[in-house]
Coordinates of C-alpha atoms and ligand atoms in Angstrom, one line a residue:
M31 CA 0.0 -0.1 0.0
A32 CA 1.2 3.4 -1.0
E33 CA 0.7 6.2 1.7
R34 CA 0.8 9.2 0.4
E35 CA 0.4 12.5 2.7
F36 CA -1.8 15.7 2.1
D37 CA -3.1 18.6 4.1
A38 CA -6.4 17.5 2.8
I39 CA -8.2 14.7 1.0
V40 CA -11.3 15.7 -0.7
V41 CA -13.8 12.6 -1.8
G42 CA -16.0 13.5 -4.8
A43 CA -15.2 15.7 -7.9
G44 CA -18.7 17.4 -8.5
F45 CA -19.7 21.0 -7.7
S46 CA -18.3 20.8 -4.4
G47 CA -15.2 18.8 -4.8
L48 CA -13.8 21.0 -7.8
Y49 CA -14.2 24.1 -6.0
M50 CA -12.7 22.9 -2.7
L51 CA -9.7 21.6 -4.5
H52 CA -9.2 24.8 -6.4
K53 CA -9.5 26.8 -3.2
L54 CA -7.2 24.9 -1.1
R55 CA -4.6 25.1 -4.0
G56 CA -4.9 28.9 -3.8
L57 CA -4.4 28.8 -0.3
G58 CA -1.3 27.1 -0.5
F59 CA -2.4 23.5 0.9
T60 CA -1.7 20.2 -0.5
A61 CA -5.1 18.2 -1.7
K62 CA -6.0 15.4 -3.5
V63 CA -9.5 14.6 -4.8
I64 CA -10.8 11.1 -4.9
E65 CA -13.6 10.2 -7.5
A66 CA -15.5 6.8 -8.0
A67 CA -16.4 8.2 -11.7
D68 CA -13.9 8.6 -14.4
D69 CA -14.5 12.0 -14.9
V70 CA -15.5 15.2 -13.0
G71 CA -19.4 16.1 -12.8
G72 CA -21.0 14.4 -9.9
T73 CA -24.5 14.6 -10.2
W74 CA -24.1 15.8 -14.0
Y75 CA -21.7 12.8 -14.6
W76 CA -24.3 10.1 -13.4
N77 CA -27.6 11.7 -14.2
R78 CA -27.5 11.3 -18.1
Y79 CA -31.2 10.3 -18.4
P80 CA -33.3 11.9 -21.5
G81 CA -34.5 15.4 -20.3
A82 CA -32.3 15.8 -17.6
R83 CA -31.6 19.6 -16.6
C84 CA -31.4 21.9 -13.8
D85 CA -34.4 23.3 -12.2
I86 CA -32.8 26.5 -10.9
E87 CA -32.0 28.8 -13.7
S88 CA -28.7 28.3 -15.3
Y89 CA -27.1 31.8 -14.7
D90 CA -27.9 31.3 -11.0
Y91 CA -26.9 27.7 -10.8
S92 CA -23.3 28.1 -11.7
Y93 CA -20.1 29.4 -9.5
S94 CA -19.8 32.7 -8.5
F95 CA -16.0 32.4 -7.2
D96 CA -14.3 33.6 -10.6
E97 CA -15.5 36.8 -12.2
D98 CA -13.8 35.9 -15.8
L99 CA -15.3 32.4 -15.5
Q100 CA -18.8 33.9 -14.9
Q101 CA -18.5 36.5 -17.7
E102 CA -17.1 34.2 -20.1
W103 CA -19.2 31.1 -20.0
A104 CA -22.6 31.3 -21.7
W105 CA -25.5 29.1 -20.9
S106 CA -27.8 28.2 -23.6
E107 CA -31.1 27.8 -22.2
R108 CA -33.0 29.0 -18.8
Y109 CA -32.7 25.4 -17.6
A110 CA -29.4 24.2 -19.0
P111 CA -29.3 20.4 -20.1
Q112 CA -27.5 18.0 -18.4
P113 CA -24.7 17.6 -21.3
E114 CA -24.1 21.3 -20.9
I115 CA -23.9 21.3 -17.1
L116 CA -21.2 18.4 -17.5
R117 CA -19.3 20.5 -20.0
Y118 CA -19.2 23.5 -17.9
L119 CA -17.8 21.5 -14.9
Q120 CA -15.3 19.6 -17.3
H121 CA -14.3 23.5 -18.5
V122 CA -13.7 24.4 -15.0
A123 CA -11.6 21.4 -14.3
E124 CA -9.5 22.3 -17.3
R125 CA -9.4 26.1 -16.9
F126 CA -8.1 25.7 -13.3
D127 CA -6.1 22.7 -14.1
L128 CA -7.7 20.6 -11.4
R129 CA -7.4 17.0 -13.3
R130 CA -3.8 16.5 -12.0
D131 CA -4.8 16.3 -8.6
I132 CA -7.8 14.1 -8.9
Q133 CA -7.8 10.3 -9.0
F134 CA -10.6 8.9 -10.9
E135 CA -12.3 5.6 -10.9
T136 CA -11.5 5.0 -7.2
R137 CA -14.0 4.6 -4.3
V138 CA -13.1 5.7 -0.8
E139 CA -14.2 2.8 1.1
R140 CA -12.7 3.8 4.8
A141 CA -11.5 7.1 6.4
V142 CA -9.9 6.3 10.1
W143 CA -9.0 9.0 12.5
N144 CA -5.6 8.5 14.2
D145 CA -5.9 10.4 17.5
D146 CA -2.0 10.2 18.2
A147 CA -1.0 11.7 14.7
K148 CA -4.3 13.8 14.6
R149 CA -4.6 12.7 11.0
W150 CA -7.1 10.7 8.8
T151 CA -6.0 7.5 7.0
I152 CA -8.1 7.3 3.9
E153 CA -8.3 3.8 1.9
T154 CA -9.8 3.1 -1.4
D155 CA -11.1 0.5 -3.5
R156 CA -7.9 0.3 -5.3
G157 CA -5.7 -0.3 -2.3
D158 CA -4.4 3.3 -2.0
S159 CA -3.8 4.6 1.5
F160 CA -3.7 8.4 2.1
S161 CA -2.9 10.4 5.2
A162 CA -4.4 13.7 5.5
R163 CA -4.7 16.4 8.3
F164 CA -8.3 17.1 6.9
C165 CA -10.8 14.7 5.4
I166 CA -13.5 16.7 3.3
M167 CA -16.6 15.0 2.0
G168 CA -17.9 16.5 -1.1
T169 CA -19.8 13.0 -1.6
G170 CA -23.5 14.8 -2.6
C171 CA -26.5 14.9 -1.3
L172 CA -28.2 12.8 -4.0
S173 CA -25.7 10.6 -4.8
S174 CA -26.7 7.1 -3.6
F175 CA -29.1 5.8 -5.8
N176 CA -32.3 4.0 -4.4
R177 CA -32.7 0.5 -6.1
P178 CA -36.2 -0.5 -4.6
D179 CA -36.6 -3.8 -3.0
I180 CA -39.5 -5.0 -5.4
P181 CA -40.0 -8.7 -5.4
G182 CA -38.7 -10.3 -8.8
L183 CA -36.8 -7.2 -10.0
D184 CA -33.6 -9.3 -10.9
D185 CA -36.1 -11.6 -12.7
F186 CA -36.7 -9.0 -15.3
A187 CA -35.2 -10.3 -18.8
G188 CA -35.0 -6.8 -20.4
P189 CA -32.5 -4.1 -19.6
V190 CA -33.1 -2.3 -16.1
Y191 CA -32.1 1.6 -16.3
L192 CA -31.3 3.7 -13.2
T193 CA -32.1 7.2 -14.0
G194 CA -29.0 8.1 -11.5
Q195 CA -26.8 5.6 -13.5
W196 CA -27.6 6.3 -16.9
P197 CA -25.8 4.7 -19.7
H198 CA -23.3 7.0 -21.4
E199 CA -23.9 5.8 -25.0
G200 CA -27.6 6.6 -24.3
V201 CA -30.7 4.4 -24.9
D202 CA -33.0 4.2 -27.7
F203 CA -36.4 3.2 -26.8
T204 CA -37.6 3.0 -30.3
G205 CA -40.5 0.3 -30.9
Q206 CA -40.2 -0.8 -26.9
R207 CA -42.7 -1.1 -24.3
V208 CA -41.2 0.6 -21.6
A209 CA -42.3 0.7 -17.6
V210 CA -41.0 3.5 -15.7
I211 CA -41.5 3.2 -11.7
G212 CA -41.5 6.6 -9.9
T213 CA -42.8 10.2 -10.3
G214 CA -40.4 12.4 -8.9
S215 CA -38.5 15.0 -11.0
S216 CA -36.3 12.5 -12.9
S217 CA -39.5 10.8 -14.1
V218 CA -41.3 14.1 -14.7
Q219 CA -38.0 15.3 -16.9
S220 CA -37.5 11.9 -18.4
T221 CA -41.0 10.4 -19.6
P222 CA -42.1 13.1 -22.0
I223 CA -39.0 12.2 -24.0
I224 CA -39.3 8.5 -23.7
A225 CA -42.9 8.6 -24.6
K226 CA -41.9 10.1 -28.0
Q227 CA -39.7 7.3 -28.7
A228 CA -41.4 4.4 -27.1
E229 CA -44.2 2.2 -28.7
R230 CA -45.8 2.3 -25.3
L231 CA -45.2 4.1 -22.0
T232 CA -46.5 2.9 -18.7
I233 CA -45.7 5.0 -15.8
F234 CA -46.3 3.5 -12.2
Q235 CA -47.2 6.2 -9.9
R236 CA -47.1 5.7 -5.9
T237 CA -47.7 9.3 -5.1
P238 CA -48.2 12.0 -7.5
N239 CA -46.3 15.5 -7.2
Y240 CA -46.8 18.9 -7.8
V241 CA -45.4 20.0 -10.9
V242 CA -45.2 23.3 -12.2
P243 CA -44.6 24.6 -15.8
A244 CA -40.6 25.3 -16.5
H245 CA -41.3 27.7 -19.5
N246 CA -38.0 26.8 -20.6
Y247 CA -36.3 28.8 -23.4
A248 CA -33.1 29.6 -25.4
I249 CA -31.5 32.5 -23.7
P250 CA -31.2 35.5 -26.2
P251 CA -28.0 37.6 -26.3
E252 CA -29.7 40.6 -24.8
E253 CA -30.6 38.5 -21.6
E254 CA -27.4 37.2 -21.4
Q255 CA -25.7 40.6 -21.6
A256 CA -28.1 42.1 -19.2
I257 CA -27.6 39.3 -16.7
K258 CA -23.6 39.6 -16.9
A259 CA -23.7 43.3 -16.7
N260 CA -25.7 42.9 -13.1
Y261 CA -23.9 39.5 -12.2
A262 CA -22.7 40.8 -9.0
Q263 CA -26.5 42.1 -8.1
L264 CA -27.5 38.6 -9.2
R265 CA -25.2 37.0 -6.5
A266 CA -25.9 39.5 -3.8
T267 CA -29.8 38.7 -4.1
A268 CA -28.9 35.1 -4.1
R269 CA -26.9 35.4 -0.7
E270 CA -29.9 37.2 0.8
S271 CA -32.4 34.8 -0.6
A272 CA -33.7 31.9 1.8
V273 CA -33.1 29.5 -1.1
G274 CA -29.9 30.9 -2.3
S275 CA -31.4 31.9 -5.5
G276 CA -30.6 35.1 -7.1
R277 CA -33.4 34.9 -9.8
I278 CA -36.4 34.2 -7.4
L279 CA -40.0 36.0 -7.7
P280 CA -40.2 38.2 -4.7
R281 CA -42.5 37.0 -1.9
T282 CA -46.0 38.3 -2.4
P283 CA -46.4 40.8 0.9
V284 CA -49.8 39.4 2.0
L285 CA -50.5 35.8 3.4
A286 CA -52.1 33.6 0.7
T287 CA -54.9 32.9 3.3
K288 CA -55.5 36.7 3.5
L289 CA -55.9 37.6 -0.2
D290 CA -59.2 37.7 -1.7
E291 CA -60.0 35.2 -4.3
E292 CA -59.4 37.4 -7.4
T293 CA -56.3 38.8 -6.1
F294 CA -55.2 35.4 -5.1
R295 CA -55.9 33.9 -8.6
A296 CA -54.3 36.8 -10.5
D297 CA -51.1 36.6 -8.4
M298 CA -51.0 32.8 -9.0
E299 CA -51.4 33.5 -12.6
R300 CA -48.5 35.7 -12.7
R301 CA -46.5 33.0 -10.9
Y302 CA -47.7 30.3 -13.2
A303 CA -46.4 32.4 -16.3
V304 CA -43.1 33.0 -14.8
G305 CA -42.9 29.2 -13.8
G306 CA -40.3 26.9 -12.4
L307 CA -39.3 26.8 -8.8
I308 CA -38.3 30.4 -8.7
G309 CA -42.1 31.3 -9.5
F310 CA -43.5 29.4 -6.4
T311 CA -40.9 28.8 -3.7
G312 CA -41.5 31.2 -0.8
A313 CA -44.2 32.6 -2.8
Y314 CA -46.3 33.3 0.4
A315 CA -45.0 33.4 4.4
D316 CA -47.9 31.0 5.1
I317 CA -47.6 28.2 2.6
T318 CA -45.2 25.9 4.5
V319 CA -47.1 26.7 7.9
D320 CA -50.4 26.9 7.4
P321 CA -52.2 24.0 5.6
A322 CA -55.1 26.3 4.7
A323 CA -52.8 28.5 2.7
A324 CA -51.1 25.4 0.8
E325 CA -54.5 24.2 0.3
R326 CA -55.3 27.2 -1.8
M327 CA -52.5 27.0 -3.9
E328 CA -53.2 23.1 -4.4
A329 CA -56.4 23.9 -5.6
F330 CA -55.1 26.3 -8.3
I331 CA -52.5 23.6 -9.2
A332 CA -55.4 20.9 -9.5
E333 CA -57.3 23.2 -11.9
K334 CA -54.4 23.3 -14.1
I335 CA -53.9 19.6 -14.1
R336 CA -57.7 19.1 -15.0
E337 CA -57.2 21.6 -17.5
G338 CA -54.2 20.0 -19.4
V339 CA -55.0 16.5 -19.0
D340 CA -57.7 15.3 -21.3
D341 CA -58.9 12.1 -19.4
P342 CA -60.4 13.0 -16.2
E343 CA -59.6 9.7 -14.7
T344 CA -56.0 10.2 -15.3
A345 CA -56.3 13.9 -14.3
E346 CA -57.6 12.9 -10.9
K347 CA -54.8 10.3 -10.3
L348 CA -52.3 12.9 -11.0
I349 CA -53.6 15.4 -8.3
P350 CA -51.5 15.2 -5.1
R351 CA -53.7 14.5 -2.0
S352 CA -51.4 12.9 0.5
H353 CA -49.0 15.8 1.0
H354 CA -49.1 19.7 1.0
I355 CA -47.2 21.5 -1.6
M356 CA -43.6 22.5 -0.9
T357 CA -43.6 19.6 1.6
K358 CA -41.6 17.6 -1.3
R359 CA -39.4 19.3 -3.7
L360 CA -41.7 21.0 -6.9
C361 CA -41.2 19.1 -9.9
V362 CA -40.8 21.3 -13.2
D363 CA -42.8 20.5 -16.2
I364 CA -41.7 20.3 -19.8
G365 CA -44.5 18.2 -21.4
Y366 CA -45.2 15.9 -18.5
Y367 CA -49.0 16.5 -18.1
E368 CA -49.2 16.7 -22.2
N369 CA -47.7 13.0 -22.1
F370 CA -50.9 11.7 -20.6
N371 CA -52.7 12.9 -23.8
R372 CA -50.9 10.5 -25.9
D373 CA -52.3 7.4 -26.9
N374 CA -49.3 5.2 -26.1
V375 CA -48.9 6.7 -22.5
E376 CA -50.9 4.8 -19.5
L377 CA -50.4 6.0 -15.9
V378 CA -50.8 3.2 -13.3
D379 CA -51.9 4.2 -9.6
I380 CA -49.8 1.8 -7.4
K381 CA -51.2 3.0 -4.0
T382 CA -54.6 1.6 -5.2
T383 CA -53.1 -1.5 -7.3
P384 CA -49.7 -2.3 -5.9
I385 CA -46.8 -3.9 -7.8
E386 CA -47.0 -7.4 -6.5
R387 CA -44.1 -8.7 -8.5
I388 CA -41.8 -8.0 -11.5
E389 CA -41.7 -10.9 -14.0
A390 CA -39.5 -11.6 -16.9
H391 CA -41.5 -9.8 -19.4
G392 CA -43.4 -7.1 -17.3
L393 CA -44.8 -6.1 -14.1
R394 CA -47.9 -7.6 -12.3
T395 CA -50.1 -5.3 -10.0
S396 CA -52.8 -6.4 -7.8
E397 CA -55.1 -5.5 -10.9
R398 CA -53.3 -7.0 -13.9
F399 CA -50.2 -7.9 -15.9
Y400 CA -48.2 -4.7 -17.8
E401 CA -46.0 -6.1 -20.7
A402 CA -42.6 -4.3 -20.6
D403 CA -39.5 -4.8 -22.7
A404 CA -37.4 -2.2 -20.8
L405 CA -37.7 -1.0 -17.1
V406 CA -36.8 2.5 -16.1
L407 CA -36.2 3.1 -12.3
A408 CA -36.8 6.6 -11.3
T409 CA -36.7 6.0 -7.7
G410 CA -34.5 8.6 -6.2
F411 CA -31.8 8.5 -3.7
D412 CA -30.8 7.6 -0.4
A413 CA -30.5 11.4 0.3
M414 CA -27.9 13.5 2.4
T415 CA -26.7 10.4 4.5
G416 CA -26.5 7.6 1.9
S417 CA -23.1 8.3 0.5
L418 CA -21.5 9.2 3.8
E419 CA -22.8 6.0 5.4
R420 CA -21.5 4.1 2.7
I421 CA -18.0 4.8 3.7
E422 CA -16.6 3.2 6.9
I423 CA -16.0 6.5 8.7
R424 CA -14.2 5.9 12.3
G425 CA -13.7 8.7 14.6
K426 CA -12.3 8.9 18.0
G427 CA -12.9 5.7 20.0
N428 CA -13.2 3.5 17.1
Q429 CA -16.9 4.8 16.7
T430 CA -18.4 4.8 13.1
L431 CA -20.3 7.8 11.8
A432 CA -23.0 5.2 10.7
E433 CA -23.1 3.8 14.3
K434 CA -23.5 7.5 15.8
W435 CA -26.3 8.3 13.2
A436 CA -28.2 5.3 13.5
A437 CA -31.1 7.4 14.9
G438 CA -30.8 10.1 12.5
P439 CA -27.6 12.5 11.6
I440 CA -26.1 14.7 14.3
T441 CA -24.2 17.6 13.3
F442 CA -23.1 20.9 13.9
L443 CA -24.0 23.2 11.4
G444 CA -24.3 20.3 9.1
L445 CA -20.9 20.6 8.6
M446 CA -19.0 18.6 11.2
S447 CA -19.9 15.8 13.9
A448 CA -18.5 15.6 17.3
G449 CA -15.8 12.9 17.6
F450 CA -14.8 12.9 13.9
P451 CA -12.4 15.9 14.3
N452 CA -11.0 17.8 10.8
L453 CA -13.8 15.7 9.2
F454 CA -16.0 18.3 6.8
L455 CA -19.0 17.5 5.3
V456 CA -20.0 19.9 2.5
T457 CA -23.7 20.7 2.6
G458 CA -24.2 17.9 5.0
P459 CA -27.3 16.9 6.9
G460 CA -28.3 19.9 9.2
S461 CA -27.5 22.6 6.8
P462 CA -29.8 24.3 4.2
S463 CA -28.2 22.4 1.1
V464 CA -31.1 20.9 -0.9
L465 CA -33.4 23.6 0.0
T466 CA -31.4 26.1 -1.5
N467 CA -29.6 26.6 -4.9
M468 CA -26.8 23.9 -4.2
V469 CA -24.0 26.0 -5.7
S470 CA -24.6 28.9 -3.3
S471 CA -24.5 26.4 -0.4
I472 CA -21.8 24.6 -1.8
E473 CA -19.7 27.7 -2.3
Q474 CA -20.5 29.1 1.3
H475 CA -19.3 25.9 2.8
V476 CA -16.1 25.3 0.9
D477 CA -15.4 29.1 2.0
Y478 CA -15.8 28.3 5.5
I479 CA -14.0 25.1 5.8
A480 CA -10.9 26.9 3.8
D481 CA -11.3 29.5 6.7
V482 CA -11.2 27.1 9.4
M483 CA -8.2 25.4 7.8
V484 CA -6.5 28.7 7.3
M485 CA -7.1 29.5 11.1
M486 CA -5.6 26.4 12.2
R487 CA -2.6 26.5 10.3
D488 CA -2.0 30.2 11.5
R489 CA -2.5 28.9 15.1
G490 CA -0.4 25.7 14.5
A491 CA -3.7 23.8 15.7
Q492 CA -3.8 20.1 14.8
E493 CA -7.6 19.3 15.9
F494 CA -11.2 20.9 15.0
E495 CA -14.4 19.8 16.2
P496 CA -18.0 20.5 17.5
L497 CA -18.5 20.4 21.1
P498 CA -21.2 17.6 21.9
A499 CA -23.7 20.0 23.6
C500 CA -23.5 22.7 20.8
E501 CA -24.2 20.0 18.2
L502 CA -27.2 18.7 20.1
A503 CA -28.4 22.2 20.6
W504 CA -28.1 22.4 16.7
V505 CA -30.0 19.2 16.2
E506 CA -32.8 20.2 18.5
H507 CA -32.9 23.8 16.8
N508 CA -33.1 21.9 13.1
N509 CA -35.8 19.9 14.4
S510 CA -37.9 22.6 16.2
V511 CA -37.6 24.9 13.0
A512 CA -39.0 22.0 10.9
A513 CA -41.7 21.3 13.6
T514 CA -43.3 24.8 12.9
T515 CA -43.8 23.7 9.4
T516 CA -46.0 21.1 7.7
L517 CA -42.8 19.4 6.2
P518 CA -42.5 16.6 8.7
D519 CA -45.9 15.3 7.8
A520 CA -44.8 14.4 4.1
N521 CA -43.4 11.1 3.4
S522 CA -40.6 13.0 1.6
W523 CA -36.9 12.1 1.0
Y524 CA -35.9 15.3 3.2
M525 CA -37.6 13.2 6.1
G526 CA -35.8 10.0 4.9
A527 CA -39.2 8.5 4.5
N528 CA -38.2 7.0 1.1
I529 CA -36.0 4.5 2.3
P530 CA -37.3 1.6 4.3
G531 CA -35.9 1.6 7.9
K532 CA -34.3 4.9 7.7
P533 CA -34.9 7.2 10.6
R534 CA -37.8 9.6 10.1
V535 CA -35.8 13.1 10.7
M536 CA -35.6 16.3 8.9
L537 CA -32.4 16.3 7.1
P538 CA -32.1 19.9 5.6
Y539 CA -32.2 22.9 7.7
F540 CA -35.2 24.8 6.9
G541 CA -34.1 28.0 8.7
G542 CA -33.2 29.6 5.3
F543 CA -29.9 30.4 3.6
P544 CA -29.0 33.9 5.0
A545 CA -30.1 33.3 8.7
Y546 CA -27.8 29.9 8.2
R547 CA -25.0 32.1 7.1
N548 CA -25.2 34.6 9.5
I549 CA -25.0 32.1 12.3
C550 CA -22.0 30.4 10.6
D551 CA -20.3 33.9 10.4
E552 CA -21.1 35.0 13.9
I553 CA -19.7 31.6 15.4
A554 CA -16.5 32.3 13.1
S555 CA -16.2 35.9 14.5
E556 CA -16.5 34.7 18.1
C557 CA -13.3 32.5 17.7
Y558 CA -15.4 29.5 16.3
S559 CA -17.5 29.3 19.5
G560 CA -19.1 26.0 19.7
F561 CA -16.1 24.1 18.1
S562 CA -12.9 23.0 20.2
I563 CA -9.6 23.9 18.6
D564 CA -6.4 22.0 19.8
Ligands
FAD276 P1 -22.4 15.6 -6.3 O1 -22.3 16.3 -7.5 O2 -23.2 14.5 -6.2 O3 -20.9 14.6 -6.4 C1 -20.5 13.8 -5.5 C2 -19.4 12.9 -6.1 O4 -18.9 12.1 -4.8 C3 -19.8 12.0 -7.1 O5 -19.3 12.3 -8.3 C4 -19.6 10.5 -6.7 O6 -19.2 9.7 -7.4 C5 -18.6 10.9 -5.6 N1 -18.5 10.1 -4.4 C6 -19.4 9.5 -3.7 N2 -19.0 9.0 -2.5 C7 -17.7 8.4 -3.0 C8 -16.7 7.6 -2.5 N3 -17.1 6.9 -1.5 N4 -15.7 7.5 -3.3 C9 -15.4 8.2 -4.1 N5 -16.3 9.2 -4.8 C10 -17.5 9.3 -4.1 N6 -29.7 21.1 -7.3 C11 -30.0 22.5 -7.4 O7 -29.6 23.4 -6.6 N7 -30.4 22.8 -8.8 C12 -30.8 22.1 -9.6 O8 -31.4 22.2 -10.6 C13 -30.4 20.4 -9.3 N8 -30.8 19.6 -10.2 C14 -30.4 18.3 -9.9 C15 -30.9 17.5 -10.9 C16 -30.7 16.0 -10.6 C17 -31.0 14.8 -11.6 C18 -30.1 15.6 -9.3 C19 -29.8 14.1 -9.2 C20 -29.7 16.6 -8.5 C21 -30.0 18.0 -8.7 N9 -29.6 18.9 -7.8 C22 -29.7 20.1 -7.9 C23 -28.8 18.5 -6.6 C24 -27.0 18.5 -7.1 O9 -26.8 17.3 -6.7 C25 -26.3 19.5 -6.6 O10 -26.7 20.7 -7.3 C26 -24.8 19.5 -6.7 O11 -24.8 18.9 -8.2 C27 -24.0 18.6 -6.0 O12 -22.6 18.7 -6.3 P2 -21.7 17.8 -5.2 O13 -20.3 18.0 -5.7 O14 -22.0 18.3 -3.6 O15 -22.4 16.4 -5.2
N01_277 O1 -36.6 10.9 -6.9 P1 -37.7 11.2 -6.1 P2 -35.8 11.8 -8.2 N1 -42.0 1.4 -5.3 O2 -37.3 10.6 -4.5 C1 -40.9 6.4 -6.2 C2 -33.2 16.2 -7.4 N2 -33.6 16.1 -9.1 O3 -34.6 11.2 -8.7 O4 -43.2 9.5 -3.9 C3 -42.6 2.4 -6.1 O5 -38.1 12.6 -5.9 C4 -41.3 7.5 -5.4 O6 -42.7 7.3 -4.8 P3 -42.9 8.2 -3.3 C5 -34.6 17.0 -6.8 O7 -33.8 17.6 -5.6 C6 -33.8 17.3 -9.6 O8 -37.2 12.1 -9.2 O9 -41.9 7.8 -2.5 N3 -42.2 3.8 -6.2 C7 -41.3 8.7 -6.3 O10 -42.3 8.8 -7.2 C8 -35.5 15.6 -6.6 O11 -36.1 16.0 -5.6 C9 -34.2 17.4 -11.0 O12 -44.3 7.4 -3.1 C10 -41.3 4.2 -5.5 C11 -40.2 8.2 -7.0 O13 -39.7 6.8 -6.9 C12 -34.5 14.7 -6.1 O14 -33.2 15.0 -7.0 C13 -34.4 16.1 -11.7 C14 -40.2 3.2 -4.8 C15 -38.7 9.0 -6.6 O15 -38.7 10.2 -6.9 C16 -34.8 13.4 -6.4 O16 -35.6 13.2 -7.6 C17 -34.0 15.0 -10.9 C18 -40.8 1.8 -4.6 N4 -40.2 0.9 -4.0 C19 -33.8 15.0 -9.7 N5 -39.1 3.8 -4.2 C20 -34.4 18.7 -11.6 O17 -35.5 18.7 -12.1 C21 -39.6 5.0 -4.7 N6 -40.5 5.2 -5.6 C22 -33.7 19.8 -11.6

C-alpha cells in the first residue's frame, strides 16, 4: 500500500470537490480529490437520462467564485441540459488545471482517525492509503441511488435502467414497451422524451407530485448581456434569498390566506406564467406553515392539471392529495402533463393497485399484468446520509459515523460531527443544502472550511471539532424549526421516508440560507464558538 500525505483529501469531484480543490490550492494547501467516476461532474456525470436539466436557472446555478469564469461562460437555455452542465464542470476542471490532482475510478471505502497523529487515513477500493490532516466529504446529497426492493426485480429479462446511473451511450427506446417506476423530478423530466420514442410507456405512480411549468427557452443575447452586466447584483440577491437564488420572484407581501379570491388567482397566474421553482418557492409566508394556505395553492394547481390532461380519470390520479405543496421538492414540467394525452402513455396508480411482482416480461399489479421490454427505475436516492454512511468513517473511540447516526444524523451546522475531528461535510445533513440553490450553499461551505483550515494553520492547531452540547443544540434547533412547518408530515426524502428503515428526521435545515450563513459567520467571529480547537 502506498501511503501518501496531504493536507486534505477531498472525496468527490462534483461542484463541491472541484471548488474545494481549487480553493485549497490557492491557499497553499496540498490536496487530492478521490472520485469514483472516470471524470468530473458528480450529479451531472451520473444523471444522463433523457431530459435531465437543472431546475434553478442556469446563470444562478453556477459558480460565482471567479468573475472571468462567470463572464465568459454562456448558458444556452433558461434551464441548462445535463450535457451542458457537465461540459461546464469539465471546463472548470480544465480552466483551473484540476484534473492532475484528482484520482478517478477510485472509491473511498474507509477513513480512520488516528488520535496520536491527529490525521485521517483514507483507504480506497484500489488499495491506496492516504494520510491527511483534513478529510473533506464532497460526496453529494443525491448521489446514492435507491434501487427499490421490489419482488422479482432481478427476474426482469430486459434491460433495467437507473436514472441516476444512466448509460453514457444513451438508450434508444424505439419500438419498445417501457415501464417507468417513480414520479419524482427524474421521471417528470424523462418520461415526455421516452414517450416520444417508445411504442408504449407505462408510468407506475405511488405518489403524484406537484408539477409546475418550466417555461424553458433559449436565452437571447440581450438577456445574457443584461445578466452579466448585473452579475454582482444577482449573486448578492442569492446570498440574501432564503433559497440561495438570485432570480427568485419576490414573496407576495400578504399571506395567501389573507388574499381575496380574485387577487390570489391573479397572483398565482402571474407566478404560473413565470414558472419554475423561482415562481413558487417562498411565494407566501404561510405556505409551509398553514395548511389552509397550502390548500389554496393546491386547488389552483389541481385546476391546471384538470385543464391540461384530457382524460378526467387520469387527471384525478395526477392530483396530489397525500401531502401539501412544498413539503416535497416541486417538479418542473416540460411536457409532463401533455404526456398523458398521448395514446401510447398510461398511468398506473400503484397505491390503489400495488406492484406485486416483477416478472421476466413485465410487471404484475394486484389488478393485472403490464408487458414491458425495458424498465426504468426513477426511484430517487438515499439522500443526504447515504453516500456518507456507505463509507466506513471511524472517529475517536473507533466509533463509526453510521453508528453515531443510527437514529438520525447528528451534526453541528451540517458541517461537522463531534468525535470526528477535521472531518468536514460539504452541504451535510443539518445545513440548508437541498432546500437552496446548491451551488450557493456549496460555495459558502467550501469558503468556510477553507477559513477554518487557514485559522488552524495560523495557530498551529491540529484538531478542530464541534462541542457535543453545541451539536445537540443544533439538532434540536433544526428539528424545532422543521416542527413549525408542515414538512415533517410528508413522506419525503427530506424526512428519509423514501428509504425503508431510515430514521424519520428532517435532514436539511429549514431556517433559510441568509439566517444560516449569519449563524456560521457569527460563530467564526467568536473564535469558532461551539467548536474545540487544539
Ligand atoms: P455530487 O454532484 O453528487 O458529487 C458527489 C461525487 O462524489 C460523485 O461524483 C460521486 O461519484 C462521488 N463519491 C461519492 N461517494 C464516493 C466515495 N466513497 N468515493 C469516491 N467518490 C465518491 N441542485 C440544485 O440546486 N439545482 C438543480 O437544478 C439541481 N438539479 C439536480 C438534478 C438531478 C438529476 C439531481 C440528482 C440533483 C440535482 N440537484 C440540483 C442537486 C445536485 O446534486 C447539486 O446541485 C450538486 O450537483 C451537488 O454537487 P456535489 O459536488 O456536492 O455532489
Ligand atoms: O427521486 P424522488 P428523483 N416502489 O425521490 C418512487 C433532484 N432532482 O430522482 O413519492 C414504487 O423525488 C417515489 O414514490 P413516493 C431533486 O432535488 C432534480 O425523481 O416515495 N415507487 C417517487 O415517485 C429531486 O427531488 C431534478 O411514493 C417508488 C420516485 O420513485 C431529487 O433529485 C431532476 C419506490 C422517486 O422520486 C430526487 O428526484 C431530478 C418503490 N419501492 C432530480 N421507491 C431537476 O428537475 C421510490 N419510488 C433539476
